[in-house]
Amino acid sequence: MRLTIEDFTYINHQVQQIKAAPTAELTDEVGLSHLLTKIQETPATEAGVVQQAATVLTQLLDHPVFAAGNLATAVVATIAFLRASGYEITEHVPGFFIALTDQPLDVTNVSSALAPALREIEAPNDAIHSVFTDEWVLATVKALAD
């Protein structure tokens, strides 16, 4: 799955609307481009997809690229990326990410937590906007204030 700057911007815009906050702006396009390059350099194997998802989450949290909503954007982008890559998280999603963000985040820790919590899905959905049709995504966004 290839994410674009526009995908991340769309996700952040939707997150801001759910949180009833003003629309945030992309403040670090270079940083976001760097993240996209890191993702594309990782092989698209199952382990690679886990590492790519971990990179999405950790990089967006370590290097915020939006004026607001970075935590919720990172989580939703990770969920959307996994879904589009043919995986879904089997854990209670809001609780899983809240617990995950309570520990030191690096790609190795996040990959280790994600790998056993994933299962393959039959029909990957690469429509980024479709992630916002799930109530649990809305609940997750509302639970993550930053």
PDB file of C-alpha atoms in Angstrom:
ATOM      1  CA  MET A   1       0.000   0.000   0.000  1.00  0.00           C
ATOM      2  CA  ARG A   2       1.354   3.372  -0.882  1.00  0.00           C
ATOM      3  CA  LEU A   3       0.289   6.294   1.256  1.00  0.00           C
ATOM      4  CA  THR A   4       0.559   9.833  -0.025  1.00  0.00           C
ATOM      5  CA  ILE A   5       0.858  13.239   1.578  1.00  0.00           C
ATOM      6  CA  GLU A   6      -2.750  13.798   0.517  1.00  0.00           C
ATOM      7  CA  ASP A   7      -3.830  10.636   2.400  1.00  0.00           C
ATOM      8  CA  PHE A   8      -2.240  11.845   5.623  1.00  0.00           C
ATOM      9  CA  THR A   9      -3.682  15.322   5.147  1.00  0.00           C
ATOM     10  CA  TYR A  10      -7.150  13.838   4.563  1.00  0.00           C
ATOM     11  CA  ILE A  11      -6.853  11.699   7.704  1.00  0.00           C
ATOM     12  CA  ASN A  12      -5.734  14.684   9.783  1.00  0.00           C
ATOM     13  CA  HIS A  13      -8.589  16.808   8.422  1.00  0.00           C
ATOM     14  CA  GLN A  14     -11.130  14.110   9.327  1.00  0.00           C
ATOM     15  CA  VAL A  15      -9.608  13.687  12.786  1.00  0.00           C
ATOM     16  CA  GLN A  16      -9.930  17.411  13.389  1.00  0.00           C
ATOM     17  CA  GLN A  17     -13.581  17.339  12.356  1.00  0.00           C
ATOM     18  CA  ILE A  18     -14.343  14.424  14.704  1.00  0.00           C
ATOM     19  CA  LYS A  19     -12.634  16.274  17.531  1.00  0.00           C
ATOM     20  CA  ALA A  20     -14.625  19.418  16.615  1.00  0.00           C
ATOM     21  CA  ALA A  21     -11.380  21.318  16.278  1.00  0.00           C
ATOM     22  CA  PRO A  22     -10.360  23.772  13.601  1.00  0.00           C
ATOM     23  CA  THR A  23      -8.838  22.148  10.546  1.00  0.00           C
ATOM     24  CA  ALA A  24      -5.150  21.610  11.186  1.00  0.00           C
ATOM     25  CA  GLU A  25      -2.449  22.405   8.718  1.00  0.00           C
ATOM     26  CA  LEU A  26       0.478  20.359   7.508  1.00  0.00           C
ATOM     27  CA  THR A  27       3.474  22.052   9.095  1.00  0.00           C
ATOM     28  CA  ASP A  28       6.286  19.731   7.989  1.00  0.00           C
ATOM     29  CA  GLU A  29       5.856  18.413   4.460  1.00  0.00           C
ATOM     30  CA  VAL A  30       9.540  17.454   4.297  1.00  0.00           C
ATOM     31  CA  GLY A  31       9.163  15.322   7.433  1.00  0.00           C
ATOM     32  CA  LEU A  32       6.098  13.610   5.973  1.00  0.00           C
ATOM     33  CA  SER A  33       7.931  12.972   2.703  1.00  0.00           C
ATOM     34  CA  HIS A  34      10.786  11.436   4.701  1.00  0.00           C
ATOM     35  CA  LEU A  35       8.293   9.117   6.431  1.00  0.00           C
ATOM     36  CA  LEU A  36       6.835   8.029   3.086  1.00  0.00           C
ATOM     37  CA  THR A  37      10.332   7.263   1.790  1.00  0.00           C
ATOM     38  CA  LYS A  38      11.096   5.126   4.867  1.00  0.00           C
ATOM     39  CA  ILE A  39       7.895   3.145   4.324  1.00  0.00           C
ATOM     40  CA  GLN A  40       8.637   2.544   0.649  1.00  0.00           C
ATOM     41  CA  GLU A  41      12.151   1.301   1.440  1.00  0.00           C
ATOM     42  CA  THR A  42      10.782  -1.552   3.596  1.00  0.00           C
ATOM     43  CA  PRO A  43       9.933  -4.839   1.821  1.00  0.00           C
ATOM     44  CA  ALA A  44       6.205  -5.606   1.458  1.00  0.00           C
ATOM     45  CA  THR A  45       6.459  -8.976   3.238  1.00  0.00           C
ATOM     46  CA  GLU A  46       4.248  -9.674   6.266  1.00  0.00           C
ATOM     47  CA  ALA A  47       7.075  -8.658   8.604  1.00  0.00           C
ATOM     48  CA  GLY A  48       7.708  -5.642   6.389  1.00  0.00           C
ATOM     49  CA  VAL A  49       4.077  -4.535   6.609  1.00  0.00           C
ATOM     50  CA  VAL A  50       4.276  -4.729  10.408  1.00  0.00           C
ATOM     51  CA  GLN A  51       7.481  -2.684  10.341  1.00  0.00           C
ATOM     52  CA  GLN A  52       5.929  -0.170   7.920  1.00  0.00           C
ATOM     53  CA  ALA A  53       2.880   0.250  10.183  1.00  0.00           C
ATOM     54  CA  ALA A  54       5.155   0.680  13.202  1.00  0.00           C
ATOM     55  CA  THR A  55       7.123   3.300  11.261  1.00  0.00           C
ATOM     56  CA  VAL A  56       3.938   5.224  10.443  1.00  0.00           C
ATOM     57  CA  LEU A  57       2.932   5.329  14.095  1.00  0.00           C
ATOM     58  CA  THR A  58       6.309   6.077  15.644  1.00  0.00           C
ATOM     59  CA  GLN A  59       7.475   8.626  13.095  1.00  0.00           C
ATOM     60  CA  LEU A  60       4.273  10.650  13.273  1.00  0.00           C
ATOM     61  CA  LEU A  61       4.487  10.669  17.058  1.00  0.00           C
ATOM     62  CA  ASP A  62       8.228  11.402  17.239  1.00  0.00           C
ATOM     63  CA  HIS A  63       8.121  14.060  14.533  1.00  0.00           C
ATOM     64  CA  PRO A  64       4.687  15.729  14.456  1.00  0.00           C
ATOM     65  CA  VAL A  65       3.943  17.055  10.986  1.00  0.00           C
ATOM     66  CA  PHE A  66       0.575  18.702  11.643  1.00  0.00           C
ATOM     67  CA  ALA A  67      -0.278  21.701  13.790  1.00  0.00           C
ATOM     68  CA  ALA A  68      -2.704  19.545  15.817  1.00  0.00           C
ATOM     69  CA  GLY A  69      -4.155  16.043  15.964  1.00  0.00           C
ATOM     70  CA  ASN A  70      -0.878  14.177  15.441  1.00  0.00           C
ATOM     71  CA  LEU A  71      -1.601  11.325  17.882  1.00  0.00           C
ATOM     72  CA  ALA A  72      -5.048  10.538  16.489  1.00  0.00           C
ATOM     73  CA  THR A  73      -3.773  10.995  12.923  1.00  0.00           C
ATOM     74  CA  ALA A  74      -0.919   8.556  13.605  1.00  0.00           C
ATOM     75  CA  VAL A  75      -3.297   5.928  14.994  1.00  0.00           C
ATOM     76  CA  VAL A  76      -5.879   6.256  12.214  1.00  0.00           C
ATOM     77  CA  ALA A  77      -3.164   6.287   9.528  1.00  0.00           C
ATOM     78  CA  THR A  78      -1.704   3.108  11.034  1.00  0.00           C
ATOM     79  CA  ILE A  79      -5.126   1.415  11.041  1.00  0.00           C
ATOM     80  CA  ALA A  80      -5.834   2.546   7.459  1.00  0.00           C
ATOM     81  CA  PHE A  81      -2.386   1.430   6.304  1.00  0.00           C
ATOM     82  CA  LEU A  82      -2.807  -2.020   7.857  1.00  0.00           C
ATOM     83  CA  ARG A  83      -6.286  -2.444   6.414  1.00  0.00           C
ATOM     84  CA  ALA A  84      -5.128  -1.433   2.952  1.00  0.00           C
ATOM     85  CA  SER A  85      -2.206  -3.864   3.272  1.00  0.00           C
ATOM     86  CA  GLY A  86      -4.554  -6.757   4.039  1.00  0.00           C
ATOM     87  CA  TYR A  87      -4.452  -6.836   7.852  1.00  0.00           C
ATOM     88  CA  GLU A  88      -6.607  -5.808  10.766  1.00  0.00           C
ATOM     89  CA  ILE A  89      -5.976  -5.544  14.466  1.00  0.00           C
ATOM     90  CA  THR A  90      -7.695  -8.264  16.485  1.00  0.00           C
ATOM     91  CA  GLU A  91      -7.448  -6.445  19.818  1.00  0.00           C
ATOM     92  CA  HIS A  92      -9.923  -3.888  21.185  1.00  0.00           C
ATOM     93  CA  VAL A  93      -8.525  -1.074  19.067  1.00  0.00           C
ATOM     94  CA  PRO A  94      -8.972   1.987  21.319  1.00  0.00           C
ATOM     95  CA  GLY A  95      -7.512   0.132  24.294  1.00  0.00           C
ATOM     96  CA  PHE A  96      -4.707  -1.364  22.209  1.00  0.00           C
ATOM     97  CA  PHE A  97      -3.446   2.001  20.971  1.00  0.00           C
ATOM     98  CA  ILE A  98      -3.943   3.794  24.269  1.00  0.00           C
ATOM     99  CA  ALA A  99      -1.885   1.093  26.013  1.00  0.00           C
ATOM    100  CA  LEU A 100       0.692   1.194  23.231  1.00  0.00           C
ATOM    101  CA  THR A 101       1.162   4.949  23.485  1.00  0.00           C
ATOM    102  CA  ASP A 102       1.720   4.643  27.245  1.00  0.00           C
ATOM    103  CA  GLN A 103       5.118   2.991  26.696  1.00  0.00           C
ATOM    104  CA  PRO A 104       8.322   4.167  25.028  1.00  0.00           C
ATOM    105  CA  LEU A 105       7.610   4.012  21.323  1.00  0.00           C
ATOM    106  CA  ASP A 106      10.144   2.824  18.827  1.00  0.00           C
ATOM    107  CA  VAL A 107       9.728   0.711  15.708  1.00  0.00           C
ATOM    108  CA  THR A 108      10.905  -2.461  17.451  1.00  0.00           C
ATOM    109  CA  ASN A 109       8.508  -2.147  20.419  1.00  0.00           C
ATOM    110  CA  VAL A 110       5.557  -1.252  18.208  1.00  0.00           C
ATOM    111  CA  SER A 111       6.347  -4.059  15.740  1.00  0.00           C
ATOM    112  CA  SER A 112       6.517  -6.543  18.626  1.00  0.00           C
ATOM    113  CA  ALA A 113       3.133  -5.384  19.931  1.00  0.00           C
ATOM    114  CA  LEU A 114       1.483  -5.269  16.495  1.00  0.00           C
ATOM    115  CA  ALA A 115       2.640  -8.612  15.058  1.00  0.00           C
ATOM    116  CA  PRO A 116       0.634 -10.906  17.382  1.00  0.00           C
ATOM    117  CA  ALA A 117      -2.378  -8.566  17.265  1.00  0.00           C
ATOM    118  CA  LEU A 118      -2.868  -8.804  13.484  1.00  0.00           C
ATOM    119  CA  ARG A 119      -4.792 -11.123  11.228  1.00  0.00           C
ATOM    120  CA  GLU A 120      -5.088 -11.180   7.481  1.00  0.00           C
ATOM    121  CA  ILE A 121      -8.312  -9.990   5.927  1.00  0.00           C
ATOM    122  CA  GLU A 122      -9.762 -11.320   2.694  1.00  0.00           C
ATOM    123  CA  ALA A 123     -10.538  -8.034   0.999  1.00  0.00           C
ATOM    124  CA  PRO A 124      -8.022  -5.291   1.671  1.00  0.00           C
ATOM    125  CA  ASN A 125      -9.601  -1.869   1.427  1.00  0.00           C
ATOM    126  CA  ASP A 126      -7.321   0.814   0.093  1.00  0.00           C
ATOM    127  CA  ALA A 127      -9.904   3.578   0.347  1.00  0.00           C
ATOM    128  CA  ILE A 128      -8.451   5.650   3.167  1.00  0.00           C
ATOM    129  CA  HIS A 129     -11.789   7.355   3.782  1.00  0.00           C
ATOM    130  CA  SER A 130     -13.503   4.030   4.534  1.00  0.00           C
ATOM    131  CA  VAL A 131     -11.727   3.762   7.894  1.00  0.00           C
ATOM    132  CA  PHE A 132     -13.946   6.583   9.172  1.00  0.00           C
ATOM    133  CA  THR A 133     -17.086   4.467   8.730  1.00  0.00           C
ATOM    134  CA  ASP A 134     -16.161   2.300  11.727  1.00  0.00           C
ATOM    135  CA  GLU A 135     -17.515   3.319  15.117  1.00  0.00           C
ATOM    136  CA  TRP A 136     -14.385   2.048  16.871  1.00  0.00           C
ATOM    137  CA  VAL A 137     -12.216   4.415  14.822  1.00  0.00           C
ATOM    138  CA  LEU A 138     -14.437   7.306  15.871  1.00  0.00           C
ATOM    139  CA  ALA A 139     -14.225   6.141  19.501  1.00  0.00           C
ATOM    140  CA  THR A 140     -10.448   5.864  19.216  1.00  0.00           C
ATOM    141  CA  VAL A 141     -10.103   9.383  17.829  1.00  0.00           C
ATOM    142  CA  LYS A 142     -12.314  10.780  20.578  1.00  0.00           C
ATOM    143  CA  ALA A 143     -10.290   8.910  23.220  1.00  0.00           C
ATOM    144  CA  LEU A 144      -6.973  10.287  21.973  1.00  0.00           C
ATOM    145  CA  ALA A 145      -6.582  13.917  22.854  1.00  0.00           C
ATOM    146  CA  ASP A 146      -3.348  15.677  21.970  1.00  0.00           C
TER     147      ASP A 146
END
